[in-house]
Coordinates of C-alpha atoms in Angstrom, one line a residue:
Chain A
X1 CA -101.9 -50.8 -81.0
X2 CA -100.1 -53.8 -79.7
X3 CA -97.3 -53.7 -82.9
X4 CA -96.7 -50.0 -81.6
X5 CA -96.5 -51.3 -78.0
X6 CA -99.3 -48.7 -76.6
X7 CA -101.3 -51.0 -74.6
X8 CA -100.8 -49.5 -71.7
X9 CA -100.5 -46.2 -72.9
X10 CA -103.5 -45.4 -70.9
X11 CA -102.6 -46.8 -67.3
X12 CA -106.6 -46.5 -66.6
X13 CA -109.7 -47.7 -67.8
X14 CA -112.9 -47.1 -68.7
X15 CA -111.4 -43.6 -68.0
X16 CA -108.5 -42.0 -70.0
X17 CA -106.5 -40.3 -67.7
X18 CA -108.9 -40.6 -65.3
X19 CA -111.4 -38.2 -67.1
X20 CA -113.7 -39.2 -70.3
X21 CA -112.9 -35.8 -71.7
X22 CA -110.6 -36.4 -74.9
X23 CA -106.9 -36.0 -74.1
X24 CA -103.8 -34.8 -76.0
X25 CA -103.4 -37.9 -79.4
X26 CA -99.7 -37.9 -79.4
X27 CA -97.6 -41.1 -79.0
X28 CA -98.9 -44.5 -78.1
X29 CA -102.2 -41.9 -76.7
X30 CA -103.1 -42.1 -80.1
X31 CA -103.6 -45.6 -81.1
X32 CA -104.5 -46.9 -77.2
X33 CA -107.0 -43.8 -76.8
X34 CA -107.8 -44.1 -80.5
X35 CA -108.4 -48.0 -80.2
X36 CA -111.5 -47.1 -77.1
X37 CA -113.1 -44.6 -79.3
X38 CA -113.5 -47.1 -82.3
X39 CA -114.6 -49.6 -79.9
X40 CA -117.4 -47.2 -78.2
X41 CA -118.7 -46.8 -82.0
X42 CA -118.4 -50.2 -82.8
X43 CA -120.8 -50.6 -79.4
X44 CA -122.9 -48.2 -80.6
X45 CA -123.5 -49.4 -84.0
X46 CA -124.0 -52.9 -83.2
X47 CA -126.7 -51.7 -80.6
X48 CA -128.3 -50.3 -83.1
X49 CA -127.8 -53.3 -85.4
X50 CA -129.4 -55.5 -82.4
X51 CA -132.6 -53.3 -81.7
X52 CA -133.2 -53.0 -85.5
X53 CA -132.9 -57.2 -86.0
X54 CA -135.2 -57.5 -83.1
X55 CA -137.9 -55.0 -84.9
X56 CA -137.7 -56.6 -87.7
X57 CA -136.4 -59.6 -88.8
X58 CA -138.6 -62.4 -87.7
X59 CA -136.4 -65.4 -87.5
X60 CA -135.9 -66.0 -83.6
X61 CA -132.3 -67.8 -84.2
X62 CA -131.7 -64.3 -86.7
X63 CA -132.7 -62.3 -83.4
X64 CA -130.3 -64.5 -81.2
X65 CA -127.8 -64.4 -83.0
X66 CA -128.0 -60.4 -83.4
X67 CA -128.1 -60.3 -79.5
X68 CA -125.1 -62.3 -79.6
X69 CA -123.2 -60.1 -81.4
X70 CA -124.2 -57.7 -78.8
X71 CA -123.0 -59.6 -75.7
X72 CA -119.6 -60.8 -77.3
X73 CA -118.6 -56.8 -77.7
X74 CA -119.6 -56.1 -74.3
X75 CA -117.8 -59.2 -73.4
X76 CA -114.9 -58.0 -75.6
X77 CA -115.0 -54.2 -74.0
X78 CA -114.7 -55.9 -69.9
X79 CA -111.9 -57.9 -71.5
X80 CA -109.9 -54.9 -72.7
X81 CA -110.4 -53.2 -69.3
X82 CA -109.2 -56.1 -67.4
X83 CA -106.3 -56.6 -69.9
X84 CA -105.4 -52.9 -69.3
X85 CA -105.7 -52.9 -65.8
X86 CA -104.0 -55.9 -65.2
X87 CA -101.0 -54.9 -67.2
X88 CA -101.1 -57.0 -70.3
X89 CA -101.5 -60.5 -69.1
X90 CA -101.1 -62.8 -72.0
X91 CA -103.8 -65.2 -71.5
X92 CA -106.1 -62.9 -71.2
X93 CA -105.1 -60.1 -74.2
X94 CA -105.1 -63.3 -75.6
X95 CA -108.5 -64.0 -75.1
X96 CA -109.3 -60.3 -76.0
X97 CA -108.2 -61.1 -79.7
X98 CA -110.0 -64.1 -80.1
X99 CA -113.2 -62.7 -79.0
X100 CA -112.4 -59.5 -81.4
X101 CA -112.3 -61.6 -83.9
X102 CA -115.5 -64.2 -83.2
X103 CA -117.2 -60.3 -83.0
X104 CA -116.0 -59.8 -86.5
X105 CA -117.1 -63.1 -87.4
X106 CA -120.7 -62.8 -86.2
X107 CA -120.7 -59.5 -87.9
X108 CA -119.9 -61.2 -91.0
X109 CA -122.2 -64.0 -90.7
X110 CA -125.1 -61.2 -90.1
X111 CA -123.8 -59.0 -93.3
X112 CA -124.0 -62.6 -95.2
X113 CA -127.3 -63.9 -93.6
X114 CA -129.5 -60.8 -93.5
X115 CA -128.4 -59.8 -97.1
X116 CA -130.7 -60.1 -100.4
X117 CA -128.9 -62.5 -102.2
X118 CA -128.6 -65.2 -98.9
X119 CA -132.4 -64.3 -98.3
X120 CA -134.0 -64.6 -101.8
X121 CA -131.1 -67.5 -103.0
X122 CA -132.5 -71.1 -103.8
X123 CA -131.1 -73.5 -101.9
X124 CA -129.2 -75.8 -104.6
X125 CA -128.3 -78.7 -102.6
X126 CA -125.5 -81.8 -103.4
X127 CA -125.9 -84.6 -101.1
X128 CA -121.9 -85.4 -99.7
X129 CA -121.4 -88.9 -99.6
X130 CA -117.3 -88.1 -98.8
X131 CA -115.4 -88.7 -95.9
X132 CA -114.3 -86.8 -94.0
X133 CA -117.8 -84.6 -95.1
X134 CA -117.1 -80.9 -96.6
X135 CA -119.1 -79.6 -93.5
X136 CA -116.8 -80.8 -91.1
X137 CA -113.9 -79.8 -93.2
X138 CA -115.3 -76.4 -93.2
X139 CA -115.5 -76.7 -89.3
X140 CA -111.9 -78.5 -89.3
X141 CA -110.9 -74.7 -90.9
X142 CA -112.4 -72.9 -88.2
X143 CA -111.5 -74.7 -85.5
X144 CA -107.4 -74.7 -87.3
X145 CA -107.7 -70.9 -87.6
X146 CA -108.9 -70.2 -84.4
X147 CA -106.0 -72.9 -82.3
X148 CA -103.8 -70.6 -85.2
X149 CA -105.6 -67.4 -83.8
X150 CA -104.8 -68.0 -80.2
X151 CA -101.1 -69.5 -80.6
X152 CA -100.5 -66.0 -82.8
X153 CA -102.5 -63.8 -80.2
X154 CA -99.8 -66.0 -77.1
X155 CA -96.4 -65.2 -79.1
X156 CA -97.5 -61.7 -79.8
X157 CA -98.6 -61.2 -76.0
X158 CA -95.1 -62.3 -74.9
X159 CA -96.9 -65.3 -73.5
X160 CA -95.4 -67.9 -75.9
X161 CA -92.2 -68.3 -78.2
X162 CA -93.3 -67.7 -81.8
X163 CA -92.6 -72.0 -82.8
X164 CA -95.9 -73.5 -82.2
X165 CA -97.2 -70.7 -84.4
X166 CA -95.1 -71.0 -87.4
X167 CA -95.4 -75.0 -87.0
X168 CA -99.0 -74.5 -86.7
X169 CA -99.2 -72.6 -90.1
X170 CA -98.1 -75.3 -91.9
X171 CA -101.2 -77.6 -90.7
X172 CA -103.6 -74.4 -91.3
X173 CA -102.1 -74.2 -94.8
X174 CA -103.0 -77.7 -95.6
X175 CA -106.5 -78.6 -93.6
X176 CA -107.6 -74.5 -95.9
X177 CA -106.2 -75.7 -99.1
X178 CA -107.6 -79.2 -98.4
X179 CA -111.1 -77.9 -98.2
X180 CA -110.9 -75.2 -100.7
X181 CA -109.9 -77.5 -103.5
X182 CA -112.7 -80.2 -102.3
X183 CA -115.1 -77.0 -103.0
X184 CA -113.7 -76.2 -106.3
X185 CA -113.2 -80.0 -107.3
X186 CA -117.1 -81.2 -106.6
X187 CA -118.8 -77.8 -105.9
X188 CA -117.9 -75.0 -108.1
X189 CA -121.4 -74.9 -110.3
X190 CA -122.5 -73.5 -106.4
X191 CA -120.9 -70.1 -106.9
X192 CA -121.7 -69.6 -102.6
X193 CA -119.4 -72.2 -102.3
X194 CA -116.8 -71.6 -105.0
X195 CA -116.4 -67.4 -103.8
X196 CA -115.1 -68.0 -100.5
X197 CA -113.5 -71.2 -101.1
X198 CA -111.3 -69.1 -103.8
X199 CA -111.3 -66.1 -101.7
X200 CA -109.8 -68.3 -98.8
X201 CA -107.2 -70.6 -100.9
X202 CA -105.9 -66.6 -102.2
X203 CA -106.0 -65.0 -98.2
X204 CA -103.9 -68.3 -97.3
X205 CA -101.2 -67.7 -99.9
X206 CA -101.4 -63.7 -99.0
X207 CA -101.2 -65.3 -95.5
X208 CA -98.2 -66.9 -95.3
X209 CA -96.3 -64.1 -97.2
X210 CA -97.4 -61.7 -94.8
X211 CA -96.5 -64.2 -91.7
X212 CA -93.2 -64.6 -93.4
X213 CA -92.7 -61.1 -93.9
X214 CA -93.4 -60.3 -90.4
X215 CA -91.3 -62.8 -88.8
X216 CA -88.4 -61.0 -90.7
X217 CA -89.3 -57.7 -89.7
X218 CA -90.5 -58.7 -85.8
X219 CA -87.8 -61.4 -84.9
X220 CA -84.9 -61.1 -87.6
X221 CA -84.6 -57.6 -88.5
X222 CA -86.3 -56.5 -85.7
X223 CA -85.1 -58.1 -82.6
X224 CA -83.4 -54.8 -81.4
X225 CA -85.1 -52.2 -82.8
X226 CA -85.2 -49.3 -80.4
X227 CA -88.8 -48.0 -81.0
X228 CA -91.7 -49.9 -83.2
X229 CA -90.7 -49.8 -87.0
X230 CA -93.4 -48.5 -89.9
X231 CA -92.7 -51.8 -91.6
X232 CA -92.5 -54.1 -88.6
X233 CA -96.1 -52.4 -87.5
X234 CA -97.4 -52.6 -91.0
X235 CA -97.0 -56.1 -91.8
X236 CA -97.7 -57.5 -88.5
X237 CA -101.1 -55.4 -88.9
X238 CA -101.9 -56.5 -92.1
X239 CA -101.0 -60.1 -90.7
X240 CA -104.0 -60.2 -87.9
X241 CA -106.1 -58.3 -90.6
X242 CA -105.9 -60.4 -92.9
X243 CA -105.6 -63.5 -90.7
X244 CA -109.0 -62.2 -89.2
X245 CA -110.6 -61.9 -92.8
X246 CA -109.3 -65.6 -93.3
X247 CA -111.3 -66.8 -90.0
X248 CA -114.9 -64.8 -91.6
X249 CA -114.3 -66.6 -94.7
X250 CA -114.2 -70.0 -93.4
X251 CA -116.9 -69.2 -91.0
X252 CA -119.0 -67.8 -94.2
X253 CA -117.5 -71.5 -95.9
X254 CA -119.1 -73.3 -93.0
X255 CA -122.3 -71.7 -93.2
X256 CA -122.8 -71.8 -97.3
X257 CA -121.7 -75.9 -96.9
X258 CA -124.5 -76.2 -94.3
X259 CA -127.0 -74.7 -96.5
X260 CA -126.0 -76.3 -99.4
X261 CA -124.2 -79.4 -99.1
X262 CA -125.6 -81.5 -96.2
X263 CA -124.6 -85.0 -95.5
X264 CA -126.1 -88.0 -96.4
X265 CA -129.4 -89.1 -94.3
X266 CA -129.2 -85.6 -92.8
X267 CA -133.3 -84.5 -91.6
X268 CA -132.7 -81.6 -94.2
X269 CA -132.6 -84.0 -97.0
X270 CA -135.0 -86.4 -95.9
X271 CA -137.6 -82.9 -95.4
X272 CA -138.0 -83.4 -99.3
X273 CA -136.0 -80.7 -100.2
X274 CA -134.5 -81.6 -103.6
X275 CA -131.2 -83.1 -103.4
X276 CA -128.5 -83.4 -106.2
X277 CA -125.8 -86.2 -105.8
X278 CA -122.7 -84.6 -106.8
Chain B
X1 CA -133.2 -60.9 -65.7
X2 CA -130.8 -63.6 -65.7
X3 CA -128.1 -61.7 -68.8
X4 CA -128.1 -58.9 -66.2
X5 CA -127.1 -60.0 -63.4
X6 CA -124.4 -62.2 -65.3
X7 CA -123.2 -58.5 -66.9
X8 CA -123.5 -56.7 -63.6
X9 CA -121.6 -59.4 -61.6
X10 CA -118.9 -59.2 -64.4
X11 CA -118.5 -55.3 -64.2
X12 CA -118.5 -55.7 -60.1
X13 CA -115.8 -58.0 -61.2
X14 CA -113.5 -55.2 -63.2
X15 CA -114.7 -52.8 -60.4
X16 CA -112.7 -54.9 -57.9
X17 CA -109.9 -56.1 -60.0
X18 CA -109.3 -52.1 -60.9
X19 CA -109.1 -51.4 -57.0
X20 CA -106.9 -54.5 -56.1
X21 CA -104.4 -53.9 -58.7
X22 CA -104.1 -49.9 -57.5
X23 CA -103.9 -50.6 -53.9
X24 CA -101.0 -53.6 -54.7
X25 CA -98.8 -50.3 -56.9
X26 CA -97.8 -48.7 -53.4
X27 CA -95.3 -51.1 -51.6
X28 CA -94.1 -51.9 -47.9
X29 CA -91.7 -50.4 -46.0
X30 CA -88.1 -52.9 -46.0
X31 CA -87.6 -55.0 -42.7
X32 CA -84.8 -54.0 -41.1
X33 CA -82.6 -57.2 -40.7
X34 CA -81.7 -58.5 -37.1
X35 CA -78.5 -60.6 -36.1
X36 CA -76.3 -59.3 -39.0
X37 CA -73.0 -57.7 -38.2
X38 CA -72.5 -54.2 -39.4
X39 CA -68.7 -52.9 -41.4
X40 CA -66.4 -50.8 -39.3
X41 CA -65.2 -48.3 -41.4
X42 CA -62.2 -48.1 -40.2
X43 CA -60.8 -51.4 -42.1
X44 CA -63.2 -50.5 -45.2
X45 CA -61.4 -50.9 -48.3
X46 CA -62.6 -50.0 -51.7
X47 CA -62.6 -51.6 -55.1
X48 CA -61.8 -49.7 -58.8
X49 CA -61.6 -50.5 -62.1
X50 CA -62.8 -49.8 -66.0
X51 CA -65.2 -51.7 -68.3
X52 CA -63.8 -51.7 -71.8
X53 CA -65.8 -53.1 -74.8
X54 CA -64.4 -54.3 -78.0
X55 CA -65.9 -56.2 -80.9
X56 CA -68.3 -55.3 -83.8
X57 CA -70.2 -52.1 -82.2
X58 CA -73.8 -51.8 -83.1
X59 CA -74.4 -48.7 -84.9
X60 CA -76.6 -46.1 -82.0
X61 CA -79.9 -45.7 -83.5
X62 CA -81.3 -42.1 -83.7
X63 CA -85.2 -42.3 -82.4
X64 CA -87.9 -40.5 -84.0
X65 CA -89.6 -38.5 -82.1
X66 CA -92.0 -36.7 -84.7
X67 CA -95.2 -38.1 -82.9
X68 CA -94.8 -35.9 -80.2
X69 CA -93.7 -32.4 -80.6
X70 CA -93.7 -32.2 -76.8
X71 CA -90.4 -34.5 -77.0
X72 CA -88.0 -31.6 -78.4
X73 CA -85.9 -31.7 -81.5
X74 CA -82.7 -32.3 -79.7
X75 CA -81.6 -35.6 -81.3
X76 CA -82.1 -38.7 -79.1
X77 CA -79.8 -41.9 -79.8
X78 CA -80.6 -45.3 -78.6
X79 CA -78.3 -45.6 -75.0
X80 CA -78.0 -49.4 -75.4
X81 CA -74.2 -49.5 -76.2
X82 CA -72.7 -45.7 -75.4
X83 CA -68.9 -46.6 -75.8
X84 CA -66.4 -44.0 -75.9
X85 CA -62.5 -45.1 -76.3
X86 CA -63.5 -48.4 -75.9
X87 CA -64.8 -47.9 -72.2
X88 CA -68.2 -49.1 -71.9
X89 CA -70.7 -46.7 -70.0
X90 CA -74.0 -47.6 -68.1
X91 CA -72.7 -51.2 -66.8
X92 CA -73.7 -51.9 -63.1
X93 CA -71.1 -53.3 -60.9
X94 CA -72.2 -54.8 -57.6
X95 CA -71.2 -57.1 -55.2
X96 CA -72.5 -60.5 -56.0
X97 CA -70.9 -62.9 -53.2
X98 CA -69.2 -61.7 -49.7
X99 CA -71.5 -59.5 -47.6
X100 CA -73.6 -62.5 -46.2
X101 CA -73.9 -61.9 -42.5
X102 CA -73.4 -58.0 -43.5
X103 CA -76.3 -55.6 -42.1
X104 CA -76.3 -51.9 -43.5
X105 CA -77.9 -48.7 -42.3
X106 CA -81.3 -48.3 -44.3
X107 CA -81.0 -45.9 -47.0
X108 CA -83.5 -42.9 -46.8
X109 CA -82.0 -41.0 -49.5
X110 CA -84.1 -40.3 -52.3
X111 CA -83.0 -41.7 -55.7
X112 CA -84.4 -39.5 -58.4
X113 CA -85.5 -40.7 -62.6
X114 CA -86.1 -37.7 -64.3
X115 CA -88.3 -37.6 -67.9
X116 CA -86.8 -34.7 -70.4
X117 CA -86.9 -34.8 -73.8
X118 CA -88.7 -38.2 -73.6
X119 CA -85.8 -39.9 -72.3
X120 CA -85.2 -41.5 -69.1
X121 CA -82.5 -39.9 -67.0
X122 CA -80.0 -41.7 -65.7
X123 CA -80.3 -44.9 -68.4
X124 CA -79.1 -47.1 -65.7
X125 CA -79.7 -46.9 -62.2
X126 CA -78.4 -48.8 -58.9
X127 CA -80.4 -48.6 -55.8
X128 CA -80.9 -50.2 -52.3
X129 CA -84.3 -52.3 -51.4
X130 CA -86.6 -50.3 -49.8
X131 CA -84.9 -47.1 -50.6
X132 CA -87.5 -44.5 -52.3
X133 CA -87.7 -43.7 -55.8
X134 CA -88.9 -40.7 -57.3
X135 CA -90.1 -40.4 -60.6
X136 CA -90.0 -36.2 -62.4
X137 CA -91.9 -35.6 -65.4
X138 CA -89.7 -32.2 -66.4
X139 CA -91.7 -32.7 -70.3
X140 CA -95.1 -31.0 -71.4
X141 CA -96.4 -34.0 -72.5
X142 CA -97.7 -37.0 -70.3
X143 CA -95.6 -40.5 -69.6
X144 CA -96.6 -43.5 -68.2
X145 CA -94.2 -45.2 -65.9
X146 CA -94.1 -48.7 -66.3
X147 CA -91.7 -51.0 -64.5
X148 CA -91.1 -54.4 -65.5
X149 CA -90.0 -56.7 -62.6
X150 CA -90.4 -60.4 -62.3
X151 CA -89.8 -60.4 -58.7
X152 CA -92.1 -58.3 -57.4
X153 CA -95.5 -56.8 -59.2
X154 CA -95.3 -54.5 -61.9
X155 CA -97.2 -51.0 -62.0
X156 CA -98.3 -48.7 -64.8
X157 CA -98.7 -45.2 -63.9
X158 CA -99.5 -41.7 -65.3
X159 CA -97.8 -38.9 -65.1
X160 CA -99.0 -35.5 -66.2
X161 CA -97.2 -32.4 -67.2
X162 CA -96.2 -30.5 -64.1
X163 CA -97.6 -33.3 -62.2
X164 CA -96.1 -34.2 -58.4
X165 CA -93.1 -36.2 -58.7
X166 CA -94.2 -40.2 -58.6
X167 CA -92.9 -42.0 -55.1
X168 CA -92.3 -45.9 -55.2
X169 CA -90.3 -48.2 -53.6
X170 CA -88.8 -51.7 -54.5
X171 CA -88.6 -54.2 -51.6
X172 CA -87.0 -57.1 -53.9
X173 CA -83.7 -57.3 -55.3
X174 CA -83.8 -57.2 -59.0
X175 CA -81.2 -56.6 -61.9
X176 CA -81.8 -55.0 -65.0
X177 CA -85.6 -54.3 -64.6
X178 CA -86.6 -52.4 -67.7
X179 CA -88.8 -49.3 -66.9
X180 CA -90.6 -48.2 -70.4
X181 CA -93.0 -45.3 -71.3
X182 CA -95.8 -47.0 -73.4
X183 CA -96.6 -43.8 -74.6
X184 CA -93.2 -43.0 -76.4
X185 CA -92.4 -46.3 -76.9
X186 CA -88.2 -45.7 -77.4
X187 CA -88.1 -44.5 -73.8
X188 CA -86.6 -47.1 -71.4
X189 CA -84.0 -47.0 -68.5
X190 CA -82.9 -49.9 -66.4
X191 CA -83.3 -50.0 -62.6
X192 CA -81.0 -52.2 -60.4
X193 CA -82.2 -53.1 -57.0
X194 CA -79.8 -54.7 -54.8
X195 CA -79.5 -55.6 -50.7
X196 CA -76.6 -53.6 -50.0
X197 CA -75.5 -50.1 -51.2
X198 CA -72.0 -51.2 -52.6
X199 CA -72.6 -51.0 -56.1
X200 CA -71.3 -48.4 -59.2
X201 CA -72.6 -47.6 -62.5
X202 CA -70.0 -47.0 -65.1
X203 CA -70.4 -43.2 -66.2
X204 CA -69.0 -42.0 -70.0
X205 CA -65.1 -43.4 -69.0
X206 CA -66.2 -46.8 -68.2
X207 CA -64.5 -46.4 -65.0
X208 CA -66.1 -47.2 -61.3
X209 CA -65.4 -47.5 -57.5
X210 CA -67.0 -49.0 -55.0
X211 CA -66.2 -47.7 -51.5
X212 CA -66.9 -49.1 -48.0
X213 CA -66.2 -52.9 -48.8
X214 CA -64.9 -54.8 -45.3
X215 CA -61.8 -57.2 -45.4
X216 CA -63.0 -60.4 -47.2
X217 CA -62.8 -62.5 -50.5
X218 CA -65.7 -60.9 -53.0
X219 CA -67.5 -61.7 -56.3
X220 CA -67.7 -58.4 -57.7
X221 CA -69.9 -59.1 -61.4
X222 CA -70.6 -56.4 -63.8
X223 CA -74.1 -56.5 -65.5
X224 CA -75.2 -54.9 -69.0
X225 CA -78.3 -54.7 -70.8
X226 CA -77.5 -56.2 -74.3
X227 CA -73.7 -57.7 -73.2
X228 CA -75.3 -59.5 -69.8
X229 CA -73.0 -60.7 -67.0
X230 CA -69.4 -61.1 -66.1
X231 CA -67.5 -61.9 -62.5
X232 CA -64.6 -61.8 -60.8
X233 CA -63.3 -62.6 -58.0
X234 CA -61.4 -60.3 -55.7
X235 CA -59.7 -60.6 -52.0
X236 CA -59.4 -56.8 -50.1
X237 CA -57.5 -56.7 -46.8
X238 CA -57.8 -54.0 -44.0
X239 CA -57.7 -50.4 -46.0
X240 CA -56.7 -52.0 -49.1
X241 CA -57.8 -50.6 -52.8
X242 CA -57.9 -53.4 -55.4
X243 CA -58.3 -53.2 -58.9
X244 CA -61.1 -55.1 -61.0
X245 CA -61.1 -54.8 -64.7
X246 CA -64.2 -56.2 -67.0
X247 CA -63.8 -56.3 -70.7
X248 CA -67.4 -57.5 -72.8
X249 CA -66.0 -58.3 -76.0
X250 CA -68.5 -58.8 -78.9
X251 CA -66.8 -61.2 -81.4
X252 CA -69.4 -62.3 -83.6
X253 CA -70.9 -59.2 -85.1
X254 CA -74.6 -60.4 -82.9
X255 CA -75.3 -58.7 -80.3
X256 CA -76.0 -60.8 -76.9
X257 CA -79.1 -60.8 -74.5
X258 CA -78.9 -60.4 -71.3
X259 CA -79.3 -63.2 -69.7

């Protein structure tokens, strides 16, 4: 939506033209009007996801977190509206694609914690005796992806030049690559660990091409395109996708290296369950 | 008890920020100025002249307009650079320095922007502060009119087919403010608002006049959306026609930004 510039395709909100009936998909109409009704089913489904978690599942963090979910797309929905209504301000269609994308992490981090294999695995635990400790450089990645996330979401709002954003890459690039090969070098017999630490070392190589490819097609090639190009719109797309698939993973990272690899002296360990000194 | 208040605060929040931002679209009337001394017409004199353009001329785009049938299939070029003969259309040509201490009859004359064949009609505009603006959607399809200033708040509007014209004024003199269509995102047109009503657009020739100017030394400046600004300075006695000639040459093959 934003890469074809129809943000404000739709002046109004929660209305479309002032009317909830559907109106004519042509234009920008069809990705702005488009981008509400995926939302609305998005809202829908997670409702549902959130009064089934509450019927069943009996962990109460497992509940929370499924309410959670709820409140951040509900968040997320008033922050379209006011982004819409107020004309695009950066900061705050900034803020409307970071909390898009902490929606799609707590989705993830549902899918992954409510699923057979997280629920029935054995916790195989390594004590980390490293510095810095691979939990906190699996919180270093999120919290790199998400300054990444919101420098990305200011240069593409027109609220910031696109510099801090490529510079920032760089430092991404090295903290993911840092902690992916500190999973593959110590932890790769825990295959929770060693998927999304290979999934993220190949999504920040895919990453970067796709950042490079769309600051050619957005700022070089681009600069004075009359109307949105396919390839401009594709690439910058497949940029936030995949940047957004980049942030789950090291959220899922974070949550596998807290199961499985706590620190040394941490209560977990010193519970009795069985620790392995890698 | 607590989460709903919290989400019903925040919607009462929207609610309210919805009904500011409409009420802020419809601006005030202009202030007529006091103290200001008004041109005899008598002594007016006039100004004329061409803008040429030579250099490397980007190739006109042709837009694609398959994602709205609505738009026509009459073929639709990008209006950026439309050079003919080497005379440069679509530059605005005002008076930048001279009228100071000038007061002018308010201008009550409608200006009009028509949308046909998802284009914007004229590309470039000039108008006076205060003077009314109305906005024609001649398409079947529906536009959103979105102006872009930095000096005054920008507005977003709809605009069905056969809908009643759009009315809007502009209180705060502006150049170049780019007015888009989010909904066919190739559509945009330039509106100039300036404090006085001595100002030309260059049509297809490149050529312009600017009628009505009182005795006095001027800085006449031509403005244009990729080629940016350029100034002169003229001196025009009692009934006098003087000539003003602006050439934007683009040497390096690059196009430059307005600045």
């Amino acid at each position: 939506m934003t890469s074809n510039d129809a943000g404000l395709a739709v002046p109004d909100w929660p209305t479309s033209f002032h009317t909830f009936r559907m109106p004519r998909m042509v234009g920008g109409v069809l990705y702005e009007h488009g981008h509400r009704m995926m939302a609305g089913f998005t809202i829908l489904l997670t409702l549902g996801i959130t009064i089934f978690t509450l019927m069943v599942d009996r962990r109460k963090w497992m509940k929370r977190l499924a309410i959670g979910a709820f409140a951040t797309i509900i968040v997320q929905a008033i922050l379209g509206g006011v982004t819409v209504l107020h004309l695009l301000p950066p900061m705050v269609s900034t803020a409307h694609a970071i909390v898009g994308q902490t929606f799609f992490c707590i989705s993830v981090a549902i899918a992954l914690l409510t699923g057979r294999k997280y629920t029935g695995e054995v916790e195989r635990t390594a004590v980390d005796r490293r510095k810095p400790s691979l939990i906190n450089l699996t919180l270093l990645s999120v919290l790199v992806l998400y300054v990444q996330l919101a420098l990305g979401g200011m240069f593409r709002h027109k609220g910031m030049s696109w510099e801090p954003h490529v510079f920032n890459a760089a430092v991404v690039a090295i903290v993911l690559t840092w902690t992916s090969i500190r999973v593959l070098s110590y932890y790769s017999q825990v295959e929770s660990l060693k998927r999304p630490a290979v999934m993220m070392l190949g999504l920040v190589m895919v990453q970067l091409c796709l950042g490079f490819i769309s600051f050619l097609t957005k700022i070089v090639w681009g600069r004075d395109a009359v109307q949105p190009e396919p390839f401009m719109v594709w690439s910058t797309v497949a940029h936030v996708a995949v940047g957004a698939l980049l942030l789950a993973t090291a959220v899922v990272l974070a949550i596998q290296a807290w199961r499985h690899v706590p620190v040394l002296g941490e209560e977990r360990v010193s519970k009795g369950v069985k620790a392995v000194t890698a | 008890m607590r989460i709903t208040v919290f989400f019903c605060s925040i919607l009462l929040l929207v609610a309210l920020s919805a009904c500011n931002s409409k009420s802020e679209s419809t601006s005030a009337t202009s202030q007529p100025q006091a103290g200001l001394t008004p041109i005899d017409p008598a002594t007016a004199g006039s100004i004329s002249g061409n803008v040429k353009f030579s250099g490397t001329l980007p190739k006109a785009q042709q837009i694609d307009m398959s994602q709205d049938p609505a738009c026509g299939n009459k073929p639709n070029f990008d209006e950026s650079f439309v050079v003919s003969n080497g005379a440069l259309a679509n530059a605005f040509i005002y008076v930048k320095k001279g009228l100071e201490g000038r007061s002018f009859p308010a201008v009550s004359t409608v200006a009009k922007i028509t949308q046909q064949n998802c284009r914007y009609t004229p590309h470039v505009m000039g108008i006076v502060a205060g003077q009314p603006v109305q906005i024609i959607n001649a398409d079947q399809t529906t536009h959103n009119i979105h102006p872009m200033p930095t000096a005054s708040k920008q507005w977003n509007e709809s605009q069905l087919p056969n809908d009643q014209p759009i009315q809007k004024t502009f209180n705060k003199p502006e150049l170049m403010i780019p007015v888009k269509c989010n909904q066919h995102p190739w559509m945009r047109m330039y509106l100039n608002v300036v404090s006085n009503p001595l100002f030309a657009v260059t049509g297809p020739d490149g050529r312009f006049e600017i009628k009505g100017l009182p005795p006095g030394e001027y800085t006449i400046a031509a403005v244009h959306e990729k080629m940016g600004e350029q100034e002169m300075k003229v001196t025009i006695g009692p009934k006098e026609t003087k000539s003003a000639d602006f050439a934007f040459v683009n040497s390096h093959g690059v196009e430059p930004r307005l600045q």
